[in-house]
Amino acid sequence: QVQLVESGGGLVQAGGSLRLSCAASGRTFSRNTMGWFRQAPGKEREFVAAITWIGSSTYYADSVKGRFTISRDYAKNALYLQMNSLKPDDTGVYYCAARGSGPMTAKESNYGYWGQGTQVTVSS
């Protein structure tokens, strides 16, 4: 059974930092694109960042570019999201996702594996 489990969320003041982690089990995703999405209250889930299986290419939503960094640890089968200079607009539930196959993409429907999410709250 494939599982993606996020951790690292919490409450932080604007300008602060958080590092999200996603632990994968049940299969290895070393050859798969992985990504982070988020959902703010009352809004649809949106793309945040993605990274290719080889880790040499990354892609960010314009709203987080320059502030967030996505990375992965192949040995640990894990995915990370370093979030700096957080803003209240970054508040939401953050989800880890993995593609079964295919290139890097921001399209939610292309990801077949999802975690349960971790709450990030940024206070002003």
JSON list of N, CA, C and O in Angstrom, two decimals, residues 4-10 18-23 36 79-81 83 94 96 117-120:
[
{"chain": "A", "resi": 4, "resn": "LEU", "atom": "N", "xyz": [1.84, 8.41, 1.42]},
{"chain": "A", "resi": 4, "resn": "LEU", "atom": "CA", "xyz": [2.61, 9.65, 1.49]},
{"chain": "A", "resi": 4, "resn": "LEU", "atom": "C", "xyz": [2.17, 10.35, 2.76]},
{"chain": "A", "resi": 4, "resn": "LEU", "atom": "O", "xyz": [0.97, 10.62, 2.93]},
{"chain": "A", "resi": 5, "resn": "VAL", "atom": "N", "xyz": [3.10, 10.64, 3.64]},
{"chain": "A", "resi": 5, "resn": "VAL", "atom": "CA", "xyz": [2.76, 11.24, 4.92]},
{"chain": "A", "resi": 5, "resn": "VAL", "atom": "C", "xyz": [3.54, 12.54, 5.09]},
{"chain": "A", "resi": 5, "resn": "VAL", "atom": "O", "xyz": [4.77, 12.54, 5.15]},
{"chain": "A", "resi": 6, "resn": "GLU", "atom": "N", "xyz": [2.79, 13.64, 5.18]},
{"chain": "A", "resi": 6, "resn": "GLU", "atom": "CA", "xyz": [3.39, 14.94, 5.37]},
{"chain": "A", "resi": 6, "resn": "GLU", "atom": "C", "xyz": [3.58, 15.26, 6.84]},
{"chain": "A", "resi": 6, "resn": "GLU", "atom": "O", "xyz": [2.83, 14.78, 7.69]},
{"chain": "A", "resi": 7, "resn": "SER", "atom": "N", "xyz": [4.57, 16.09, 7.11]},
{"chain": "A", "resi": 7, "resn": "SER", "atom": "CA", "xyz": [4.80, 16.60, 8.46]},
{"chain": "A", "resi": 7, "resn": "SER", "atom": "C", "xyz": [5.51, 17.94, 8.37]},
{"chain": "A", "resi": 7, "resn": "SER", "atom": "O", "xyz": [5.98, 18.31, 7.29]},
{"chain": "A", "resi": 8, "resn": "GLY", "atom": "N", "xyz": [5.56, 18.63, 9.50]},
{"chain": "A", "resi": 8, "resn": "GLY", "atom": "CA", "xyz": [6.29, 19.89, 9.55]},
{"chain": "A", "resi": 8, "resn": "GLY", "atom": "C", "xyz": [5.44, 21.13, 9.51]},
{"chain": "A", "resi": 8, "resn": "GLY", "atom": "O", "xyz": [5.96, 22.25, 9.63]},
{"chain": "A", "resi": 9, "resn": "GLY", "atom": "N", "xyz": [4.14, 20.98, 9.34]},
{"chain": "A", "resi": 9, "resn": "GLY", "atom": "CA", "xyz": [3.27, 22.15, 9.34]},
{"chain": "A", "resi": 9, "resn": "GLY", "atom": "C", "xyz": [3.16, 22.75, 10.73]},
{"chain": "A", "resi": 9, "resn": "GLY", "atom": "O", "xyz": [3.63, 22.17, 11.72]},
{"chain": "A", "resi": 10, "resn": "GLY", "atom": "N", "xyz": [2.53, 23.90, 10.81]},
{"chain": "A", "resi": 10, "resn": "GLY", "atom": "CA", "xyz": [2.35, 24.55, 12.10]},
{"chain": "A", "resi": 10, "resn": "GLY", "atom": "C", "xyz": [1.96, 25.99, 11.94]},
{"chain": "A", "resi": 10, "resn": "GLY", "atom": "O", "xyz": [1.59, 26.44, 10.86]},
{"chain": "A", "resi": 18, "resn": "LEU", "atom": "N", "xyz": [9.24, 27.57, 7.58]},
{"chain": "A", "resi": 18, "resn": "LEU", "atom": "CA", "xyz": [8.86, 26.21, 7.93]},
{"chain": "A", "resi": 18, "resn": "LEU", "atom": "C", "xyz": [9.46, 25.27, 6.90]},
{"chain": "A", "resi": 18, "resn": "LEU", "atom": "O", "xyz": [9.65, 25.65, 5.74]},
{"chain": "A", "resi": 19, "resn": "ARG", "atom": "N", "xyz": [9.71, 24.03, 7.33]},
{"chain": "A", "resi": 19, "resn": "ARG", "atom": "CA", "xyz": [10.18, 23.02, 6.40]},
{"chain": "A", "resi": 19, "resn": "ARG", "atom": "C", "xyz": [9.23, 21.83, 6.46]},
{"chain": "A", "resi": 19, "resn": "ARG", "atom": "O", "xyz": [9.10, 21.18, 7.50]},
{"chain": "A", "resi": 20, "resn": "LEU", "atom": "N", "xyz": [8.57, 21.58, 5.35]},
{"chain": "A", "resi": 20, "resn": "LEU", "atom": "CA", "xyz": [7.66, 20.44, 5.26]},
{"chain": "A", "resi": 20, "resn": "LEU", "atom": "C", "xyz": [8.41, 19.22, 4.76]},
{"chain": "A", "resi": 20, "resn": "LEU", "atom": "O", "xyz": [9.30, 19.33, 3.92]},
{"chain": "A", "resi": 21, "resn": "SER", "atom": "N", "xyz": [8.01, 18.06, 5.27]},
{"chain": "A", "resi": 21, "resn": "SER", "atom": "CA", "xyz": [8.58, 16.80, 4.83]},
{"chain": "A", "resi": 21, "resn": "SER", "atom": "C", "xyz": [7.46, 15.88, 4.37]},
{"chain": "A", "resi": 21, "resn": "SER", "atom": "O", "xyz": [6.33, 15.96, 4.85]},
{"chain": "A", "resi": 22, "resn": "CYS", "atom": "N", "xyz": [7.81, 15.00, 3.45]},
{"chain": "A", "resi": 22, "resn": "CYS", "atom": "CA", "xyz": [6.85, 14.00, 2.97]},
{"chain": "A", "resi": 22, "resn": "CYS", "atom": "C", "xyz": [7.59, 12.67, 2.90]},
{"chain": "A", "resi": 22, "resn": "CYS", "atom": "O", "xyz": [8.56, 12.53, 2.14]},
{"chain": "A", "resi": 23, "resn": "ALA", "atom": "N", "xyz": [7.14, 11.72, 3.69]},
{"chain": "A", "resi": 23, "resn": "ALA", "atom": "CA", "xyz": [7.75, 10.40, 3.71]},
{"chain": "A", "resi": 23, "resn": "ALA", "atom": "C", "xyz": [6.91, 9.45, 2.88]},
{"chain": "A", "resi": 23, "resn": "ALA", "atom": "O", "xyz": [5.71, 9.32, 3.10]},
{"chain": "A", "resi": 36, "resn": "TRP", "atom": "N", "xyz": [4.30, 19.50, -4.56]},
{"chain": "A", "resi": 36, "resn": "TRP", "atom": "CA", "xyz": [3.53, 20.03, -3.44]},
{"chain": "A", "resi": 36, "resn": "TRP", "atom": "C", "xyz": [2.39, 20.87, -3.98]},
{"chain": "A", "resi": 36, "resn": "TRP", "atom": "O", "xyz": [2.56, 21.65, -4.92]},
{"chain": "A", "resi": 79, "resn": "LEU", "atom": "N", "xyz": [10.46, 13.76, 0.30]},
{"chain": "A", "resi": 79, "resn": "LEU", "atom": "CA", "xyz": [10.32, 15.03, -0.40]},
{"chain": "A", "resi": 79, "resn": "LEU", "atom": "C", "xyz": [10.24, 16.14, 0.63]},
{"chain": "A", "resi": 79, "resn": "LEU", "atom": "O", "xyz": [9.68, 15.94, 1.72]},
{"chain": "A", "resi": 80, "resn": "TYR", "atom": "N", "xyz": [10.79, 17.31, 0.30]},
{"chain": "A", "resi": 80, "resn": "TYR", "atom": "CA", "xyz": [10.81, 18.42, 1.24]},
{"chain": "A", "resi": 80, "resn": "TYR", "atom": "C", "xyz": [10.35, 19.71, 0.57]},
{"chain": "A", "resi": 80, "resn": "TYR", "atom": "O", "xyz": [10.45, 19.85, -0.65]},
{"chain": "A", "resi": 81, "resn": "LEU", "atom": "N", "xyz": [9.88, 20.64, 1.39]},
{"chain": "A", "resi": 81, "resn": "LEU", "atom": "CA", "xyz": [9.56, 21.98, 0.92]},
{"chain": "A", "resi": 81, "resn": "LEU", "atom": "C", "xyz": [10.03, 22.96, 1.98]},
{"chain": "A", "resi": 81, "resn": "LEU", "atom": "O", "xyz": [9.44, 23.03, 3.06]},
{"chain": "A", "resi": 83, "resn": "MET", "atom": "N", "xyz": [10.16, 26.59, 3.19]},
{"chain": "A", "resi": 83, "resn": "MET", "atom": "CA", "xyz": [9.34, 27.77, 2.96]},
{"chain": "A", "resi": 83, "resn": "MET", "atom": "C", "xyz": [9.90, 28.92, 3.80]},
{"chain": "A", "resi": 83, "resn": "MET", "atom": "O", "xyz": [9.91, 28.84, 5.03]},
{"chain": "A", "resi": 94, "resn": "TYR", "atom": "N", "xyz": [-1.19, 21.80, 3.08]},
{"chain": "A", "resi": 94, "resn": "TYR", "atom": "CA", "xyz": [-0.19, 21.47, 2.07]},
{"chain": "A", "resi": 94, "resn": "TYR", "atom": "C", "xyz": [-0.15, 19.96, 1.85]},
{"chain": "A", "resi": 94, "resn": "TYR", "atom": "O", "xyz": [-0.06, 19.19, 2.81]},
{"chain": "A", "resi": 96, "resn": "CYS", "atom": "N", "xyz": [1.47, 16.63, -0.29]},
{"chain": "A", "resi": 96, "resn": "CYS", "atom": "CA", "xyz": [2.53, 16.00, -1.07]},
{"chain": "A", "resi": 96, "resn": "CYS", "atom": "C", "xyz": [1.87, 15.11, -2.12]},
{"chain": "A", "resi": 96, "resn": "CYS", "atom": "O", "xyz": [0.86, 14.46, -1.84]},
{"chain": "A", "resi": 117, "resn": "GLY", "atom": "N", "xyz": [-2.15, 15.63, 3.93]},
{"chain": "A", "resi": 117, "resn": "GLY", "atom": "CA", "xyz": [-1.97, 17.06, 4.10]},
{"chain": "A", "resi": 117, "resn": "GLY", "atom": "C", "xyz": [-1.49, 17.46, 5.49]},
{"chain": "A", "resi": 117, "resn": "GLY", "atom": "O", "xyz": [-1.71, 16.75, 6.47]},
{"chain": "A", "resi": 118, "resn": "THR", "atom": "N", "xyz": [-0.85, 18.61, 5.55]},
{"chain": "A", "resi": 118, "resn": "THR", "atom": "CA", "xyz": [-0.40, 19.18, 6.81]},
{"chain": "A", "resi": 118, "resn": "THR", "atom": "C", "xyz": [-0.76, 20.67, 6.82]},
{"chain": "A", "resi": 118, "resn": "THR", "atom": "O", "xyz": [-0.59, 21.36, 5.81]},
{"chain": "A", "resi": 119, "resn": "GLN", "atom": "N", "xyz": [-1.28, 21.14, 7.92]},
{"chain": "A", "resi": 119, "resn": "GLN", "atom": "CA", "xyz": [-1.76, 22.52, 8.02]},
{"chain": "A", "resi": 119, "resn": "GLN", "atom": "C", "xyz": [-0.61, 23.50, 8.24]},
{"chain": "A", "resi": 119, "resn": "GLN", "atom": "O", "xyz": [0.22, 23.30, 9.14]},
{"chain": "A", "resi": 120, "resn": "VAL", "atom": "N", "xyz": [-0.62, 24.55, 7.45]},
{"chain": "A", "resi": 120, "resn": "VAL", "atom": "CA", "xyz": [0.32, 25.66, 7.62]},
{"chain": "A", "resi": 120, "resn": "VAL", "atom": "C", "xyz": [-0.51, 26.92, 7.85]},
{"chain": "A", "resi": 120, "resn": "VAL", "atom": "O", "xyz": [-1.38, 27.24, 7.04]}
]
